[in-house]
Coordinates of C-alpha atoms in Angstrom, one line a residue:
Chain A
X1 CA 29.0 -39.8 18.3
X2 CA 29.5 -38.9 14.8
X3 CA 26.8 -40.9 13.7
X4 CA 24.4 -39.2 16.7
X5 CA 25.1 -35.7 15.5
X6 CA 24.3 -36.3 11.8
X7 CA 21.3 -38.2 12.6
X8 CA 20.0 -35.5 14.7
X9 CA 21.0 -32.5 12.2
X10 CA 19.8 -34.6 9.2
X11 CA 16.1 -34.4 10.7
X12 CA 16.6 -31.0 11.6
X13 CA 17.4 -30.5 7.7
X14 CA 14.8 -32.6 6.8
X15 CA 12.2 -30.9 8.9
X16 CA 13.3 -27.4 7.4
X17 CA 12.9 -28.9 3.9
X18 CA 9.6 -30.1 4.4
X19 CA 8.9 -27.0 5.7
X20 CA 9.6 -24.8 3.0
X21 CA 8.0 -27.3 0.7
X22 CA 4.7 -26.7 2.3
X23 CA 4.7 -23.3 1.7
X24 CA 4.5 -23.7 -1.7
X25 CA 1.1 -22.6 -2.9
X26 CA -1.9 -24.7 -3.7
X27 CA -1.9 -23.5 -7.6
X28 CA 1.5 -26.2 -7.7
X29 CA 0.6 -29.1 -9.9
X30 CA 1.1 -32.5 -7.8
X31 CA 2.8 -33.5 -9.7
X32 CA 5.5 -31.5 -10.1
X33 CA 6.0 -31.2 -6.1
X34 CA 5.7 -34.8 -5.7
X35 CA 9.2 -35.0 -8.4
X36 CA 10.6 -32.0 -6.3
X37 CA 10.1 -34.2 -2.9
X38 CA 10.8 -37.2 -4.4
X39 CA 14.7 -36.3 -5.0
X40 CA 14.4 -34.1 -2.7
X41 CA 13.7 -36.4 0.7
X42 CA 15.5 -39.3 -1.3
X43 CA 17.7 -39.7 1.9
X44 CA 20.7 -37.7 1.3
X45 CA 23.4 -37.2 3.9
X46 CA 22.6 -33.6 4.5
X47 CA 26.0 -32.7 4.5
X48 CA 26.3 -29.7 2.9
X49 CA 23.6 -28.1 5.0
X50 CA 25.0 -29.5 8.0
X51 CA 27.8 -28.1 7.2
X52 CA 27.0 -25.0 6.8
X53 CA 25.0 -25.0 9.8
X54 CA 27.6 -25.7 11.7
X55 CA 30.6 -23.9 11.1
X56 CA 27.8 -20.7 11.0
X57 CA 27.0 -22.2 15.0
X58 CA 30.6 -21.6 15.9
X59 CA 30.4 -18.5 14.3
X60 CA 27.7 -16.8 15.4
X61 CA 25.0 -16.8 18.4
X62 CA 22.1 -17.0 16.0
X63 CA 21.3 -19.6 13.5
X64 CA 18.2 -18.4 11.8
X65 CA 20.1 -16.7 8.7
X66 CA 21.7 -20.2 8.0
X67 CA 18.7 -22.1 7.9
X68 CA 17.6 -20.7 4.5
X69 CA 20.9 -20.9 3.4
X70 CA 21.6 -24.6 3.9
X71 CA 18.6 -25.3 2.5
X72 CA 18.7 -23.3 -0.6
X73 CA 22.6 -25.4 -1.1
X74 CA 20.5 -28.6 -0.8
X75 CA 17.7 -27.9 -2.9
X76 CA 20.8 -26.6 -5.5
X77 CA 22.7 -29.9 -5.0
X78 CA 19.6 -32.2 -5.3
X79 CA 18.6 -30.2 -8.4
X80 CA 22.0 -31.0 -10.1
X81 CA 21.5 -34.6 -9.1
X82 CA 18.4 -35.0 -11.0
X83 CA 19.8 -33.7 -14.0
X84 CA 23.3 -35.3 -14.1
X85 CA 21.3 -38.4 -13.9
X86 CA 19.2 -38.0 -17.3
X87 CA 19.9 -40.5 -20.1
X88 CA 21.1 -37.4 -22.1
X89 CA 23.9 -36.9 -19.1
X90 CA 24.8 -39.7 -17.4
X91 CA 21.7 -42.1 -18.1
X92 CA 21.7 -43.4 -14.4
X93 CA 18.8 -45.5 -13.1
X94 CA 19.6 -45.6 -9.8
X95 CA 20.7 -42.9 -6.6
X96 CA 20.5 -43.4 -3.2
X97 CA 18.9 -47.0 -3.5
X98 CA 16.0 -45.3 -5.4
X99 CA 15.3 -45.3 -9.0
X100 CA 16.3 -42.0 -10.6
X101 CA 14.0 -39.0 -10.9
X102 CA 13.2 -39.3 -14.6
X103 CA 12.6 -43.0 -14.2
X104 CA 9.9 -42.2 -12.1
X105 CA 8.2 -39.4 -13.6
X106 CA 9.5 -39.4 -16.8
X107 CA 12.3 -36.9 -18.5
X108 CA 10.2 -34.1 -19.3
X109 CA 9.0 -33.8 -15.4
X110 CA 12.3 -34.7 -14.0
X111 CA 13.9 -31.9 -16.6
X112 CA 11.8 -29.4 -14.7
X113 CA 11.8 -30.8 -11.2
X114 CA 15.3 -29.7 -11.5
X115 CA 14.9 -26.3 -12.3
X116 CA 12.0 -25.8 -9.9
X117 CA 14.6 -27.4 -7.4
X118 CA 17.2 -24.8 -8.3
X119 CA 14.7 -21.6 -8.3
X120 CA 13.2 -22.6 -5.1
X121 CA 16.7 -22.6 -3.8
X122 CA 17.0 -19.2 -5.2
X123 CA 13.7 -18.2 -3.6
X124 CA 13.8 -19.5 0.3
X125 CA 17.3 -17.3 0.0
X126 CA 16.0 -14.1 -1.3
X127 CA 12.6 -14.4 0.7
X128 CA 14.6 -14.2 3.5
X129 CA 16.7 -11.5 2.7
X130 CA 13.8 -8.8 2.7
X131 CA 13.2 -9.2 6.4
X132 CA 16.9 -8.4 6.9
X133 CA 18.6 -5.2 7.9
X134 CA 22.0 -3.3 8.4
X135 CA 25.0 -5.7 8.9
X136 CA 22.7 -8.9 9.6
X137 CA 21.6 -8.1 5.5
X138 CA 24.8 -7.5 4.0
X139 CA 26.5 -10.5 5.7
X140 CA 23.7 -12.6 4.5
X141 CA 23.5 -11.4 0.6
X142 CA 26.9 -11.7 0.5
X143 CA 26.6 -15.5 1.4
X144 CA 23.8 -15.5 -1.3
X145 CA 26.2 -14.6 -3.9
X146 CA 28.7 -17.3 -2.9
X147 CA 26.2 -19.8 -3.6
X148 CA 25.1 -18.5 -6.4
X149 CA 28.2 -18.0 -7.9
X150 CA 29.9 -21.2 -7.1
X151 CA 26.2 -23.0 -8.4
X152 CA 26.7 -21.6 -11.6
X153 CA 28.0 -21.2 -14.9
X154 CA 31.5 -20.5 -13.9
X155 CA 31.1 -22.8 -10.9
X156 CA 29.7 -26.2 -10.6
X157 CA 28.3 -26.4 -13.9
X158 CA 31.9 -25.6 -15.7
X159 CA 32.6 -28.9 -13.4
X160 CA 29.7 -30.5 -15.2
X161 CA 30.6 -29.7 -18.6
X162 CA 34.4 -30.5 -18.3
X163 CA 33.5 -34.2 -17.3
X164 CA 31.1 -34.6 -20.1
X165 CA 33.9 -33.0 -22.7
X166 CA 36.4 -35.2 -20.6
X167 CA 35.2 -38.5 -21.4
X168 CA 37.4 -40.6 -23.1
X169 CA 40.6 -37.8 -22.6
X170 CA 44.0 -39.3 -21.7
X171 CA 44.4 -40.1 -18.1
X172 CA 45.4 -36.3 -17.2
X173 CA 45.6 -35.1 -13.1
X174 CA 45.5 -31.5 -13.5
X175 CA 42.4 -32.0 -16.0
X176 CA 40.8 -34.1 -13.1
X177 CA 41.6 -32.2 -10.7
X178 CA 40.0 -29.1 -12.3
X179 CA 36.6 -31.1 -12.7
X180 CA 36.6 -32.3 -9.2
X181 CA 37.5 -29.0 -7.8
X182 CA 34.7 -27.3 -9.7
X183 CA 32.0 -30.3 -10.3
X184 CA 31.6 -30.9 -6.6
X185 CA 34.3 -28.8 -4.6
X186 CA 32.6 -25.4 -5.6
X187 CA 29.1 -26.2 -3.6
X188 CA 31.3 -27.6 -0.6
X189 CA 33.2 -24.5 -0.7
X190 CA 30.2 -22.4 -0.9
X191 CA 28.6 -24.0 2.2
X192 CA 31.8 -23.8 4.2
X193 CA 32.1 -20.0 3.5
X194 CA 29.1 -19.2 3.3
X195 CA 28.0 -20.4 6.7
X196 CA 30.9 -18.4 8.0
X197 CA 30.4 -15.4 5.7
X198 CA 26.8 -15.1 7.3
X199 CA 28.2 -14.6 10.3
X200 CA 30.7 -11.8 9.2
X201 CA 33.9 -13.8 10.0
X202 CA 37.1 -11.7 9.2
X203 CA 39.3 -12.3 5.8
X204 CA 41.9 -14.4 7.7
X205 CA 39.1 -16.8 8.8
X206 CA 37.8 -16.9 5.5
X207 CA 41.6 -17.4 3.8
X208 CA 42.2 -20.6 5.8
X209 CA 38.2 -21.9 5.3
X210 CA 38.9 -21.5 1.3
X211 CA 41.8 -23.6 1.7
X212 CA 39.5 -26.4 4.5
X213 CA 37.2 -26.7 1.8
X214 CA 39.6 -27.1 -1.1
X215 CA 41.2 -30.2 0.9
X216 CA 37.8 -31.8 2.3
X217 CA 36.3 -31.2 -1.2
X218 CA 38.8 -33.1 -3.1
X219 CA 38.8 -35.8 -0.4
X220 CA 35.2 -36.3 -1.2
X221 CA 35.3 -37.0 -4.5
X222 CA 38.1 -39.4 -4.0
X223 CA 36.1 -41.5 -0.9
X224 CA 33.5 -41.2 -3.9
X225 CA 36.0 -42.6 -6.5
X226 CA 37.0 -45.2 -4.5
X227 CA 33.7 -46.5 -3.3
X228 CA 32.5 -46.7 -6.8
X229 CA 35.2 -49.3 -6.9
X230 CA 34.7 -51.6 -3.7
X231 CA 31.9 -49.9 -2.1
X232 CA 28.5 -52.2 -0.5
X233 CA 26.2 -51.1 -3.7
X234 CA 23.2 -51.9 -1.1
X235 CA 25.3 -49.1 0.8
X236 CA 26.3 -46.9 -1.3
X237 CA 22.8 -47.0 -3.5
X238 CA 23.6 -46.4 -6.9
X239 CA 25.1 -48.5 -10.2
X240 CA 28.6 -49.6 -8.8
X241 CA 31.2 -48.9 -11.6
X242 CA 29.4 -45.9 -13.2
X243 CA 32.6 -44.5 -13.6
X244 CA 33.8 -47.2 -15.8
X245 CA 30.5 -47.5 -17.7
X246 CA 30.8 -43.8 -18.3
X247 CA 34.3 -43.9 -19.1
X248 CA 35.1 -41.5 -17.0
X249 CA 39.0 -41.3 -15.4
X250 CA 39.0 -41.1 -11.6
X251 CA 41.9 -41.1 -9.2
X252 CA 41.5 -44.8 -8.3
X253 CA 42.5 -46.0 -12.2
X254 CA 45.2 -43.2 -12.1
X255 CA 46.6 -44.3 -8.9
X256 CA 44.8 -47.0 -8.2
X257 CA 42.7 -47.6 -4.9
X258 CA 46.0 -48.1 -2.0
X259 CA 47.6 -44.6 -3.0
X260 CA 43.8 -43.0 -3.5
X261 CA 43.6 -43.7 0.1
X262 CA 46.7 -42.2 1.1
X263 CA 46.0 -39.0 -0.4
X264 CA 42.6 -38.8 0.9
X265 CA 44.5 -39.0 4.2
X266 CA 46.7 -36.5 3.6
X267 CA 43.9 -34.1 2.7
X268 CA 42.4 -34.8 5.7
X269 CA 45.2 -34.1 8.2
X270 CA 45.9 -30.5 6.3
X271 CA 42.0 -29.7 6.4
X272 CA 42.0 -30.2 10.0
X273 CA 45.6 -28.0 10.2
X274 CA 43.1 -24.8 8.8
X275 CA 40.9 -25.8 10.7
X276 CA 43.3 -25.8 13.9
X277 CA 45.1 -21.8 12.1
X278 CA 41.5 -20.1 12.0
X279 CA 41.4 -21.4 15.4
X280 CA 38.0 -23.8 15.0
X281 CA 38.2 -26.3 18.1
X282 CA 34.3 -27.4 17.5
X283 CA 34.4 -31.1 17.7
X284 CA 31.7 -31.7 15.3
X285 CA 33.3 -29.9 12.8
X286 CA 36.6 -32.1 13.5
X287 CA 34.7 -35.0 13.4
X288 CA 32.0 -34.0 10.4
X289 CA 35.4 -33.6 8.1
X290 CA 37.0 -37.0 9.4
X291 CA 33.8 -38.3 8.6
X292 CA 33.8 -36.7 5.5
X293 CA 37.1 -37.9 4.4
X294 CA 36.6 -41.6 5.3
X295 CA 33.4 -42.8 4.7
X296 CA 32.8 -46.6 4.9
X297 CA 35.1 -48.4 2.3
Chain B
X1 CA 8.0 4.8 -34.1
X2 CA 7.7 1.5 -32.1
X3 CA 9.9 0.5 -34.3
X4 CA 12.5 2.6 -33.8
X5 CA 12.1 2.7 -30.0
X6 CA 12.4 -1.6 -30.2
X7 CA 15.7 -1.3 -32.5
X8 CA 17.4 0.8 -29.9
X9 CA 16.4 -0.8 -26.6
X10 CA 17.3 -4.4 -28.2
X11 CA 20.5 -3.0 -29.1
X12 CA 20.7 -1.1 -25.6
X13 CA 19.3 -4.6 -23.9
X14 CA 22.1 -6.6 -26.3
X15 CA 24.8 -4.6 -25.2
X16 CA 24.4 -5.0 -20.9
X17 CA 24.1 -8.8 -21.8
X18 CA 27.3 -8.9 -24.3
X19 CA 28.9 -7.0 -20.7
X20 CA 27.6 -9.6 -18.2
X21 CA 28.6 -12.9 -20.8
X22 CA 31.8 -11.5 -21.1
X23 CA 31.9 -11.5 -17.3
X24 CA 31.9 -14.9 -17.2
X25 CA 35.7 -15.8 -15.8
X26 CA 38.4 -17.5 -17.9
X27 CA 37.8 -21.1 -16.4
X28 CA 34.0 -21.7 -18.1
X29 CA 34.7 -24.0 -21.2
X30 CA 33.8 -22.4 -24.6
X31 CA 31.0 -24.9 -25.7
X32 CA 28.8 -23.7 -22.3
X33 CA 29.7 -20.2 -23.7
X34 CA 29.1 -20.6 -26.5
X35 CA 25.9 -22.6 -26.2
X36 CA 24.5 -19.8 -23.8
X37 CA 25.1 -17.1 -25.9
X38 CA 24.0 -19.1 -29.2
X39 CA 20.5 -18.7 -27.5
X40 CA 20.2 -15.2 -25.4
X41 CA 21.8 -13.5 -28.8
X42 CA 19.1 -15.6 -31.3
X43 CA 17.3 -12.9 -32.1
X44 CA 14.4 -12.1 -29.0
X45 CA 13.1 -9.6 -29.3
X46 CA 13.1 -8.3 -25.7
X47 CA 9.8 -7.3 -24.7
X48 CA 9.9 -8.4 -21.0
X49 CA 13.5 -6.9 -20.2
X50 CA 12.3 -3.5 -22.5
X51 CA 8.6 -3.8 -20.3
X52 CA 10.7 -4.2 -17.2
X53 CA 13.2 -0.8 -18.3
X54 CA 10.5 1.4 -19.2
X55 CA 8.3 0.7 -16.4
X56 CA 11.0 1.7 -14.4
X57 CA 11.6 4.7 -16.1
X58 CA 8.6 6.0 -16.0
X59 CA 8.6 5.3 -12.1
X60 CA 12.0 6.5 -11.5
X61 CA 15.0 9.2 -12.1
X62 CA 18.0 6.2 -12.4
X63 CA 17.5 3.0 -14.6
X64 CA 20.7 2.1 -13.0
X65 CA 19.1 -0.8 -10.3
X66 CA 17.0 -1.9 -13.4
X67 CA 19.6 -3.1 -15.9
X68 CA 20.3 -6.2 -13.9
X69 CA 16.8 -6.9 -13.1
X70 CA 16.0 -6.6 -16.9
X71 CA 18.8 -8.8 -17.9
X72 CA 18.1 -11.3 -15.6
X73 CA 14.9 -11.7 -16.8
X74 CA 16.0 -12.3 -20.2
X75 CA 18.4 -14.9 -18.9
X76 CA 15.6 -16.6 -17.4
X77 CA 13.2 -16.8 -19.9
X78 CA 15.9 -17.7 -22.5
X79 CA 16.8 -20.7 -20.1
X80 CA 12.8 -21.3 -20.1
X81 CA 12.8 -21.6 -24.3
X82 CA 15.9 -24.0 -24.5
X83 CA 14.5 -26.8 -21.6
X84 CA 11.1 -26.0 -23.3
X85 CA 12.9 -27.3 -27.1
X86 CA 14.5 -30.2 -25.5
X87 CA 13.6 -33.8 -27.1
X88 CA 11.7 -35.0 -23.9
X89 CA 9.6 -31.6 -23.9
X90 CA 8.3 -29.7 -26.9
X91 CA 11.2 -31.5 -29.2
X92 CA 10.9 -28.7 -31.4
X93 CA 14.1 -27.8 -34.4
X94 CA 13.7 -24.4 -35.1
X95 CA 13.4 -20.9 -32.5
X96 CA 13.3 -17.5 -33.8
X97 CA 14.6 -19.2 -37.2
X98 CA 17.7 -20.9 -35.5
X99 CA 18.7 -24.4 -35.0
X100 CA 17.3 -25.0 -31.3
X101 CA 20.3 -25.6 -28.6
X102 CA 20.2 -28.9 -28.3
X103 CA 20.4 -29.3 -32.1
X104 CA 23.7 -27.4 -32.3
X105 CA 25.2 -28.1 -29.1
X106 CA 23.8 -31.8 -27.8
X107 CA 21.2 -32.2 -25.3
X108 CA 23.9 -32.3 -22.4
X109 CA 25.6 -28.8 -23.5
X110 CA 21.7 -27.7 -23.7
X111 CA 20.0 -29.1 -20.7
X112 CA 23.3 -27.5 -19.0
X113 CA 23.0 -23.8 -21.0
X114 CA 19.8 -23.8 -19.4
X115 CA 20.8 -24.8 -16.3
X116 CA 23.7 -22.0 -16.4
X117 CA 21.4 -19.1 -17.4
X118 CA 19.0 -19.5 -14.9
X119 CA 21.3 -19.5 -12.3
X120 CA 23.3 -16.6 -14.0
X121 CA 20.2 -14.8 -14.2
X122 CA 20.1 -15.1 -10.4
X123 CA 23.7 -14.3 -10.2
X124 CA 23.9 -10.8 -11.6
X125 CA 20.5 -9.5 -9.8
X126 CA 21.8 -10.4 -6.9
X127 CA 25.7 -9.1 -7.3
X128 CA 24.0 -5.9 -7.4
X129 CA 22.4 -5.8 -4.6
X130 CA 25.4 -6.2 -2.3
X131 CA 26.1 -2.5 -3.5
X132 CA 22.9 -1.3 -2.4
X133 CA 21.8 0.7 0.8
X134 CA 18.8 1.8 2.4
X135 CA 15.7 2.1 0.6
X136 CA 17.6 1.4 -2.8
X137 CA 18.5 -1.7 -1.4
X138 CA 14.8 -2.7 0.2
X139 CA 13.2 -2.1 -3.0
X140 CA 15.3 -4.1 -4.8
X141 CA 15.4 -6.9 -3.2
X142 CA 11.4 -7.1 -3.3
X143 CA 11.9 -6.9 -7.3
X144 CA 14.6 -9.9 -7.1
X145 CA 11.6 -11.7 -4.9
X146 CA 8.8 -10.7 -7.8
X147 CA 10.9 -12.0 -10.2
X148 CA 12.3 -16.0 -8.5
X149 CA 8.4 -16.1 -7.3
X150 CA 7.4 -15.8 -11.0
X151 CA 10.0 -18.2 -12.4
X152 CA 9.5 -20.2 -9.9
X153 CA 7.7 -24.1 -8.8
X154 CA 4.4 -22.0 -8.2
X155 CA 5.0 -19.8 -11.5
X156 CA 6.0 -20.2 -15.3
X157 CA 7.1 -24.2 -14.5
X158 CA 3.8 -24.7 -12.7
X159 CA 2.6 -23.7 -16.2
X160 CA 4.7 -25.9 -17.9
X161 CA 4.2 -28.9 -16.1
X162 CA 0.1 -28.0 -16.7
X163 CA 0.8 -27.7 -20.3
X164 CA 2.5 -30.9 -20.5
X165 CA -0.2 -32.8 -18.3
X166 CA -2.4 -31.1 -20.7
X167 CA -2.0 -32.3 -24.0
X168 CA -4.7 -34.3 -25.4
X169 CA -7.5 -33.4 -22.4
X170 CA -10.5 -31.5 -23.9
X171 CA -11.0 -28.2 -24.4
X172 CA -11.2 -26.3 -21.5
X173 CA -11.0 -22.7 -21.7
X174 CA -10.7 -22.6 -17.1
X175 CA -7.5 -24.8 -17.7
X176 CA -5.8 -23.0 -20.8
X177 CA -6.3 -19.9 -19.2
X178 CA -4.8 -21.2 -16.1
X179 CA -1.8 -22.5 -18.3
X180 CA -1.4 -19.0 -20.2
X181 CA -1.4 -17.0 -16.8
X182 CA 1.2 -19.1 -15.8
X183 CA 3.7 -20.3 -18.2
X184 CA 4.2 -17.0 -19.9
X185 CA 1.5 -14.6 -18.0
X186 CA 4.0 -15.0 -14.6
X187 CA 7.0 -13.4 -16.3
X188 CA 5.3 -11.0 -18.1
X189 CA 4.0 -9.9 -14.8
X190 CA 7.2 -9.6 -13.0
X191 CA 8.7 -7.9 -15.9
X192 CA 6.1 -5.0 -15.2
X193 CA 5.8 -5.5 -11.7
X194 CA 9.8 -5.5 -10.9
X195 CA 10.0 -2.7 -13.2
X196 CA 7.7 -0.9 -10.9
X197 CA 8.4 -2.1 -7.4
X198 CA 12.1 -1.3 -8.0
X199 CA 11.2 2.3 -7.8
X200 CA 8.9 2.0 -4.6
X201 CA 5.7 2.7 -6.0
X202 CA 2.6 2.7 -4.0
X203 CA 0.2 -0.1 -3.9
X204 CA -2.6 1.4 -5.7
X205 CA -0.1 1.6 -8.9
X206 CA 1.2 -2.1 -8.1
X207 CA -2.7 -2.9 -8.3
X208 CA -3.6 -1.5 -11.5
X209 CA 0.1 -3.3 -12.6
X210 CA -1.2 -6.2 -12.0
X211 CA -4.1 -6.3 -14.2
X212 CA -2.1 -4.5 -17.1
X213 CA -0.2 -7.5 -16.8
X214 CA -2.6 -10.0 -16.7
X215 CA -4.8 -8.5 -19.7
X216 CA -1.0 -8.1 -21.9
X217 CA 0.1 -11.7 -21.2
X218 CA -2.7 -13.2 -21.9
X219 CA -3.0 -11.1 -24.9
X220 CA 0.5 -11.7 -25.6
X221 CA -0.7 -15.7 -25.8
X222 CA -3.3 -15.5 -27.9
X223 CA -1.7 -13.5 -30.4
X224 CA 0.9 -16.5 -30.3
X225 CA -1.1 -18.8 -30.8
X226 CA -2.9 -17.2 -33.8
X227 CA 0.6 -16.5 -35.4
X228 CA 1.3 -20.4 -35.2
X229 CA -1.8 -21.0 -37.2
X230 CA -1.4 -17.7 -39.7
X231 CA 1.9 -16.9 -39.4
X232 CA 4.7 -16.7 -42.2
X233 CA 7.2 -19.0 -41.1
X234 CA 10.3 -16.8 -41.7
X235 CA 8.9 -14.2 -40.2
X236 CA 8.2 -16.1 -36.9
X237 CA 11.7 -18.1 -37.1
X238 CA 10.0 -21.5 -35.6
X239 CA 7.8 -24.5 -37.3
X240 CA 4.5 -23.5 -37.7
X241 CA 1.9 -25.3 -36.4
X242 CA 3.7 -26.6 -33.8
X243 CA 0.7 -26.6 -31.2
X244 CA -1.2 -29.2 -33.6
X245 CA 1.9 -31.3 -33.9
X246 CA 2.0 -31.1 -30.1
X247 CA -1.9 -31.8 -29.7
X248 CA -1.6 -28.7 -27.3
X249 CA -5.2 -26.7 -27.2
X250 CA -5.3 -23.4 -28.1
X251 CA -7.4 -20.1 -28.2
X252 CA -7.5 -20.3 -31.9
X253 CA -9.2 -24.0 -31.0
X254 CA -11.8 -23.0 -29.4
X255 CA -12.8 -19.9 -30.3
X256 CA -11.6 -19.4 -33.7
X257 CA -9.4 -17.1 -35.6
X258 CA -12.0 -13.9 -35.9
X259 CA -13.2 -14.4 -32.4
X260 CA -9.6 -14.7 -30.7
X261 CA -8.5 -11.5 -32.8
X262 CA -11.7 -9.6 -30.9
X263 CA -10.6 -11.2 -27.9
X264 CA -7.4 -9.7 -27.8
X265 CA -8.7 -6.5 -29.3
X266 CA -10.7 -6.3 -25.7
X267 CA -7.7 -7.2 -23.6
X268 CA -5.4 -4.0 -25.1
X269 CA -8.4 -2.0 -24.8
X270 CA -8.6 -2.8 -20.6
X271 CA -5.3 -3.3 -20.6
X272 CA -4.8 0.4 -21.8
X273 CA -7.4 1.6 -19.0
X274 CA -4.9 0.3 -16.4
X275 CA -2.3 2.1 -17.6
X276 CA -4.4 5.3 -17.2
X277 CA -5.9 4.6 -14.0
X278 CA -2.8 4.8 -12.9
X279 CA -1.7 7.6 -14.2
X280 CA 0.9 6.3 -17.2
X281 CA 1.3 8.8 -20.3
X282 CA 4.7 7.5 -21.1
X283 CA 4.0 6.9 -25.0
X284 CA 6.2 4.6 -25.2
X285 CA 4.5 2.0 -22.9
X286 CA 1.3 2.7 -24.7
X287 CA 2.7 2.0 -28.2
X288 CA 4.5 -1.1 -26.8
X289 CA 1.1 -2.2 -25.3
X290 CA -0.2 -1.8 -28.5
X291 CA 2.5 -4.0 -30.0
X292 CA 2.1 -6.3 -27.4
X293 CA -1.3 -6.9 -28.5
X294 CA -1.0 -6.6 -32.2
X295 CA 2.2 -8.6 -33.9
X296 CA 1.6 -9.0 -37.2
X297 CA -0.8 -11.5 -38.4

C-alpha cells in the first residue's frame, strides 16, 4: 500500500520536475541542464516533496500552491547532494547507484549544477508567488521563507559545516545531535510546515508539526546510520561505510546498531503521538512516517 | 563628485549588510561566518546594489523596499566571485587584493560560503516581503522574480558554464558577446531593472532600462577586460592577466586595446541616450554611468 502510494506520488513529482525543467529557456547551455537533470531524475525517493504534498492535501482543498513548493525543496535537496559529494567535501563517487555528478561532468560543471539547482528552486517559488493574492499570497510567502530559511546559512548548511568541523571530534551526542537536526532535519522540517503553513493551519497545528518533524527527522538519519552499516549497497546505492571512510561518528558506533534501532522506534511512536494531538488521521501520512522510520535494514 | 557619492553609498550599502550578517542566529559556526563575511566585506565596490538604490530613487519617494533587494544582489554576486575562484573553476589566488575564500578558509568552508550567500541573498528579499501589501507587495515580488531569473540556470550561470565550454575555441565575437551578456550583463540588468520595477514604472521606462543595461554591462566587460591587460595590479586587487592564463578570449583579443576603448566610448554614449529617453536627470546615475564606462585604465 505504502509502496503504491509513493510510487504513484514519485511520478507525480517526477512529472512536475520535468515540467519545470522544460521551461527553462532555449539560451540554457546543454550542458549545464543535462548536469541539473542528471542529479536531478537520479531516482530519489521524493520524500520531501511527497511530504509536503501531503500533509498540505489534508490541509487544504487545493493543491496547486504546494506543487511549486515541493519542488523547489527537491531541487534544494538535490542541489546540496551534488555538492556534499565533491572530492573537496565528501569525495563520493557514487549516489543512488549512479556515479556522482562531478564524476560525470566534471567539478567545475557539477559546482554550478548545484547552484543552478538551488536558484531554480528559488525561482519556480517566487514565479509563483506573483500570480497570488490576499490570504492565498501571504500563506504561500510565508512557506517560502521556511524553506528558505531552514536551506540556508543558519539552517542546513550550519549542518553541513558542523560535520565537516566534526570529523575526527570525540564521540559527543549533543554535538551529533546538533548536526543531524540541522544537516538534514531542517529541510524535513521545512517541508512538513511548510506544506501546512500554505494552507494557513493555526499555531497549535504548527506547535505539534515542529515537534513531528523533529522526531521523523532524527529517525531518518539514524535508518541512514544504520544502513550505511548493514544496508544491500545494490539497495541503498552508494559507497557502504562512508561514514567510517569519512570518519565521521554516527549513532550506530555510539550505540551501536541494536540500541540505534530502538531509538529509531521510539521516535516513531511519539511522531505518530503529534501526529494523533494536531488531530491528522490521514493514513498516508501514518504510514509515509512508519515508512520513513524503518526503511529496509 | 562620483567619488564622494561612491564613498558614501558603499559605506551606506556596508552598513545594511553588517545589519543582515549580524542577523544570522547564534547556532551558525564562526568559520561559515566568518568565511561569508571575509568575502561580501573584501572591498566591492558596489556598483550593482548602488545601480539598484539609485534607480529606485529616482523612481520612487521610499528606498525602504529597495535595501533588501540591493543587498541581496550583493550577496549574490559575491557568492558568484567565490565559486567562480574555486580550484576546479577559475583557480585564481587573489580578488580585490585579498586571499580568495578558498585560500583562507578551504575549499569546503568556500564552496559552502557560497552556497550560504546565495541562499541568504534569497532569504532577506523574501523576509520582506511577507510585510508587504497591496501594490507594495506586487511590485516587489516582480523585482525578487527579475532578480532569481538573472542569477539563475538561464542567466549569469548560463554564462559561466559558456565561458568554461569556451576556453580555447576561436575567436568569436557572436559567442563572447553572448558570454558577456550573460555572466555579468544578467545582473547588471536586474540591478537596474529591480531598481526600477520595484517602484512600478511603466513599460516604456522598463524598455529603455533594458538597453541602458545592456549597453553598461557590456561596457562594464570590456573595460574589465582591458584593465586585466593595462591594469596596475594593486589597484585592481587580482592577478593580472588572468584571462591569458585562463586562455579565455577577450575584447581586447580581438579588437585591440584602442579599438575596444572606442568601443566602449560608443556604448556610454547610447547608453546615456537611454537614460534620456526616458526621462532620467538624476546626476548621479549619469556620473555613475560614466564611471561605469570609464574605470581607470
Amino acid at each position: 500500500m505504502i509502496e503504491e502510494f509513493l510510487k504513484y506520488n514519485i511520478s507525480c513529482v517526477n512529472n512536475y520536475l520535468h515540467s519545470y525543467m522544460d521551461e527553462l529557456n532555449e539560451n540554457i547551455p546543454n550542458k549545464l541542464k543535462e548536469a541539473m537533470e542528471y542529479s536531478l531524475f537520479a531516482g530519489g525517493k521524493r520524500l520531501r516533496p511527497i511530504l509536503l504534498l501531503e500533509i498540505s492535501n489534508t490541509f487544504g482543498q487545493s493543491m496547486e500552491n504546494s506543487i511549486p513548493l515541493a519542488c523547489g525543496i527537491e531541487m534544494i535537496h538535490t542541489y546540496s547532494l551534488i555538492h556534499d559529494d565533491l572530492p573537496a567535501m565528501d569525495n563520493d563517487d557514487f549516489r543512488r547507484g549512479k556515479l556522482t555528478n562531478h564524476k560525470v561532468f566534471g567539478e567545475d560543471i557539477a559546482i554550478l549544477a548545484g547552484d543552478a539547482l538551488l536558484n531554480y528552486g528559488f525561482e519556480i517559488m517566487i514565479n509563483h508567488s506573483v500570480n497570488l493574492s490576499g490570504d492565498n499570497q501571504k500563506y504561500y510567502l510565508k512557506a517560502i521563507q521556511e524553506i528558505t530559511t531552514a536551506s540556508g546559512a543558519a539552517g542546513m548548511i550550519t549542518g553541513q559545516v558542523a560535520d565537516i568541523l566534526n570529523v575526527e571530534d570525540s564521540e559527543n551526542i549533543e554535538k551529533l545531535d546538533f548536526i543531524n537536526n540541522f544537516k538534514t532535519g531542517q529541510l524535513i522540517k521545512a517541508s512538513v510546515l511548510s506544506g501546512a503553513i500554505v494552507q494557513g493551519v493555526s499555531d497549535k497545528v504548527i506547535k505539534e508539526l515542529v515537534d513531528y518533524s523533529q522526531k521523523i527527522g532524527l529517525a531518518f538519519q539514524i535508518v541512514d546510520d544504520i544502513l550505511d552499516v548493514v544496508g544491500d549497497q545494490k539497495k541503498i546505492g552508494k559507497n557502504l561505510h562512508s561514514d567510517e571512510k569519512n570518519n565521521k561518528k554516527t549513532y550506530v558506533d555510539i550505540y551501536g546498531i541494536q540500541k540505534s534501532k530502538s531509538i529509531v522506534s521510539s521516535l516513531m511512536k511519539e511522531a505518530l503521538n503529534h501526529l494523533s494531538e494536531c488531530n491528522i488521521k490521514n493514513s498516508n501520512i501514518i504510514e509515509l512516517t512508519k515508512f520513513i522510520c524503518g526503511r529496509d535494514y
